[in-house]
Amino acid sequence: MNRSFVHCLSALALALGLVAGCSGSSGSPLLDPAPTTCPDVFCPATEPSADGGATPGDGGVAPVPGDDGGATDAGPGDFDAGLGGPCQRDVECPSGLCNWELSRCMDRPAPDGTKCRRDSECAGKVCNWELEQCMPKGAEGAACRRDSECLGGLCNWEAEKCLPKQAAGKACRRDSECLSNVCNTALDQCQ
């Protein structure tokens, strides 16, 4: 056999193994000799999650404490599983929100502590890029790297701390440092 044919067969076997690995029953004892549970808390509706937090038909999503359980149901064989379905881009999700870190559709932004890659994935609109985790906006004095990480909307980049915005006449270097959002850079003063 030529090498490209063998490589193609190997890739096909791997793909079939991955599909069968997260499926409760593939119908073939060779591919899936026993029922499995999906290891992810965002599992398709036809599979229970390994943590026991979800059951078949409940949308496959383990409830978040204090959550109203807004999961959507997906029928058997429904590849657009909605909430919890696999995705790579926002347009692949009915809600328009794909959590890139988890590669799963979300029905609403994730709570603090959830894995993330971008601010729009988080309820508080802040994804800590170093920890890849949703976090609340910081109060004055909290550590920050970007203005969007601060309740007051201003991060001092040198000190890496959230600071209050400045009144007219106070020193500034950029518009976001001023209450008016206007810094006269010729005078280095808030307008």
Protein backbone atom coordinates (compact mmCIF):
# COMPACT_ATOMS: atom_id res chain seq x y z
CA MET A 1 0.00 0.00 0.00
CA ASN A 2 1.19 3.49 -0.63
CA ARG A 3 1.92 5.73 2.37
CA SER A 4 -0.74 8.35 1.68
CA PHE A 5 -3.46 5.66 1.55
CA VAL A 6 -2.27 4.22 4.87
CA HIS A 7 -2.14 7.73 6.37
CA CYS A 8 -5.70 8.39 5.14
CA LEU A 9 -6.95 5.11 6.66
CA SER A 10 -5.24 5.94 9.96
CA ALA A 11 -6.88 9.37 10.06
CA LEU A 12 -10.28 7.83 9.28
CA ALA A 13 -9.86 5.24 12.04
CA LEU A 14 -8.87 7.97 14.50
CA ALA A 15 -11.88 10.10 13.53
CA LEU A 16 -14.24 7.14 13.95
CA GLY A 17 -12.68 6.38 17.32
CA LEU A 18 -13.18 9.99 18.48
CA VAL A 19 -16.81 10.02 17.34
CA ALA A 20 -17.50 6.69 19.04
CA GLY A 21 -15.58 7.69 22.19
CA CYS A 22 -18.07 10.34 23.29
CA SER A 23 -21.12 8.47 22.11
CA GLY A 24 -23.26 6.35 24.40
CA SER A 25 -23.64 3.63 21.81
CA SER A 26 -22.32 3.47 18.29
CA GLY A 27 -24.24 0.34 17.42
CA SER A 28 -21.00 -1.51 16.79
CA PRO A 29 -19.42 -3.63 19.51
CA LEU A 30 -16.07 -3.19 17.76
CA LEU A 31 -16.15 0.60 18.07
CA ASP A 32 -17.96 0.96 21.39
CA PRO A 33 -18.15 -2.20 23.50
CA ALA A 34 -19.72 -0.47 26.52
CA PRO A 35 -21.76 2.68 27.17
CA THR A 36 -19.64 5.68 28.17
CA THR A 37 -20.15 8.98 29.87
CA CYS A 38 -18.96 12.21 28.39
CA PRO A 39 -16.11 13.66 30.52
CA ASP A 40 -17.13 17.26 29.81
CA VAL A 41 -19.80 19.14 31.77
CA PHE A 42 -21.09 20.43 28.42
CA CYS A 43 -22.20 17.12 26.86
CA PRO A 44 -24.76 16.54 24.11
CA ALA A 45 -28.30 15.91 25.35
CA THR A 46 -28.03 12.19 24.58
CA GLU A 47 -25.17 11.61 27.01
CA PRO A 48 -24.82 11.84 30.78
CA SER A 49 -21.81 13.78 32.00
CA ALA A 50 -19.15 11.99 34.02
CA ASP A 51 -19.76 14.28 37.00
CA GLY A 52 -23.37 13.14 37.20
CA GLY A 53 -24.59 16.72 36.95
CA ALA A 54 -26.51 16.15 33.75
CA THR A 55 -28.77 13.40 32.53
CA PRO A 56 -29.96 12.41 29.04
CA GLY A 57 -32.54 14.83 27.69
CA ASP A 58 -31.81 17.70 30.09
CA GLY A 59 -29.67 19.55 27.56
CA GLY A 60 -26.55 17.75 28.74
CA VAL A 61 -25.41 20.63 30.90
CA ALA A 62 -24.60 20.32 34.56
CA PRO A 63 -26.49 23.01 36.47
CA VAL A 64 -24.55 25.95 37.85
CA PRO A 65 -25.33 26.64 41.53
CA GLY A 66 -27.92 29.41 41.67
CA ASP A 67 -28.70 29.02 37.97
CA ASP A 68 -32.25 28.66 36.73
CA GLY A 69 -31.19 25.76 34.49
CA GLY A 70 -31.80 27.51 31.17
CA ALA A 71 -30.43 24.61 29.14
CA THR A 72 -32.00 23.79 25.79
CA ASP A 73 -32.92 20.25 24.80
CA ALA A 74 -31.57 18.62 21.69
CA GLY A 75 -33.13 15.55 20.20
CA PRO A 76 -31.29 12.33 19.37
CA GLY A 77 -29.11 12.71 16.31
CA ASP A 78 -29.44 16.50 16.38
CA PHE A 79 -25.96 17.77 15.51
CA ASP A 80 -26.95 21.39 16.24
CA ALA A 81 -27.26 20.56 19.94
CA GLY A 82 -27.62 24.21 20.91
CA LEU A 83 -26.31 24.78 24.39
CA GLY A 84 -23.33 22.53 24.96
CA GLY A 85 -22.91 21.64 21.29
CA PRO A 86 -19.41 21.67 19.80
CA CYS A 87 -18.28 24.87 18.06
CA GLN A 88 -15.25 26.75 16.82
CA ARG A 89 -16.94 30.07 15.91
CA ASP A 90 -19.83 32.15 17.28
CA VAL A 91 -21.87 31.73 14.07
CA GLU A 92 -22.06 27.98 14.70
CA CYS A 93 -24.19 28.49 17.84
CA PRO A 94 -27.90 29.36 17.97
CA SER A 95 -27.10 31.93 20.68
CA GLY A 96 -24.21 33.40 18.68
CA LEU A 97 -21.82 32.65 21.56
CA CYS A 98 -19.10 29.98 21.34
CA ASN A 99 -16.80 29.57 24.35
CA TRP A 100 -13.48 29.16 22.54
CA GLU A 101 -11.69 27.67 25.54
CA LEU A 102 -14.32 24.93 25.98
CA SER A 103 -15.26 24.72 22.25
CA ARG A 104 -18.92 24.59 23.28
CA CYS A 105 -22.02 26.71 22.52
CA MET A 106 -23.22 28.80 25.45
CA ASP A 107 -26.74 30.18 25.84
CA ARG A 108 -25.48 33.14 27.87
CA PRO A 109 -22.11 34.50 28.99
CA ALA A 110 -20.29 32.33 31.53
CA PRO A 111 -20.04 33.09 35.25
CA ASP A 112 -16.81 34.12 36.98
CA GLY A 113 -14.33 31.26 37.29
CA THR A 114 -15.26 29.68 33.92
CA LYS A 115 -12.51 29.07 31.33
CA CYS A 116 -12.49 31.72 28.58
CA ARG A 117 -10.42 33.30 25.83
CA ARG A 118 -12.26 36.58 25.25
CA ASP A 119 -14.28 39.12 27.22
CA SER A 120 -17.54 38.48 25.35
CA GLU A 121 -17.65 34.91 26.75
CA CYS A 122 -17.96 36.21 30.33
CA ALA A 123 -20.99 37.60 32.17
CA GLY A 124 -18.80 40.30 33.73
CA LYS A 125 -17.24 41.04 30.31
CA VAL A 126 -13.73 40.37 31.63
CA CYS A 127 -11.62 37.37 30.65
CA ASN A 128 -8.27 37.26 32.46
CA TRP A 129 -6.06 36.31 29.54
CA GLU A 130 -3.22 35.00 31.72
CA LEU A 131 -5.48 32.66 33.72
CA GLU A 132 -7.92 32.13 30.80
CA GLN A 133 -10.73 32.59 33.32
CA CYS A 134 -13.78 34.88 33.66
CA MET A 135 -13.37 37.35 36.51
CA PRO A 136 -15.29 40.30 37.97
CA LYS A 137 -14.23 43.86 37.16
CA GLY A 138 -11.81 45.20 39.76
CA ALA A 139 -12.51 47.99 42.24
CA GLU A 140 -10.11 50.89 42.77
CA GLY A 141 -6.65 49.51 43.63
CA ALA A 142 -7.25 46.08 42.07
CA ALA A 143 -4.62 44.61 39.75
CA CYS A 144 -5.30 45.16 36.04
CA ARG A 145 -3.77 45.17 32.58
CA ARG A 146 -6.61 46.80 30.59
CA ASP A 147 -9.19 49.53 31.23
CA SER A 148 -12.02 47.03 30.67
CA GLU A 149 -10.87 45.09 33.77
CA CYS A 150 -11.78 47.99 36.10
CA LEU A 151 -15.19 49.04 37.45
CA GLY A 152 -14.25 52.69 36.95
CA GLY A 153 -13.00 52.03 33.42
CA LEU A 154 -9.38 53.08 34.05
CA CYS A 155 -6.30 50.91 34.48
CA ASN A 156 -3.00 52.67 35.19
CA TRP A 157 -0.75 50.68 32.90
CA GLU A 158 2.49 51.55 34.71
CA ALA A 159 1.21 50.62 38.18
CA GLU A 160 -1.14 47.91 36.82
CA LYS A 161 -3.85 49.12 39.22
CA CYS A 162 -7.45 50.28 38.76
CA LEU A 163 -7.70 54.03 39.44
CA PRO A 164 -10.51 56.60 39.43
CA LYS A 165 -10.87 58.82 36.36
CA GLN A 166 -9.58 62.39 36.73
CA ALA A 167 -11.56 65.65 36.83
CA ALA A 168 -10.99 68.59 34.47
CA GLY A 169 -7.56 70.19 34.90
CA LYS A 170 -5.92 67.04 36.29
CA ALA A 171 -2.92 65.43 34.60
CA CYS A 172 -3.53 62.80 31.91
CA ARG A 173 -1.89 60.96 29.03
CA ARG A 174 -4.94 59.47 27.28
CA ASP A 175 -8.67 60.14 26.99
CA SER A 176 -9.79 57.19 29.13
CA GLU A 177 -8.00 58.73 32.16
CA CYS A 178 -10.52 61.61 32.27
CA LEU A 179 -14.12 61.79 33.50
CA SER A 180 -14.91 63.70 30.29
CA ASN A 181 -13.04 61.06 28.23
CA VAL A 182 -11.07 63.95 26.70
CA CYS A 183 -7.39 64.47 27.48
CA ASN A 184 -5.76 67.53 25.93
CA THR A 185 -2.45 65.86 25.09
CA ALA A 186 -0.82 69.22 24.24
CA LEU A 187 -1.36 70.29 27.88
CA ASP A 188 -1.50 66.78 29.39
CA GLN A 189 -4.71 67.80 31.16
CA CYS A 190 -8.26 66.46 31.35
CA GLN A 191 -10.82 68.79 29.75
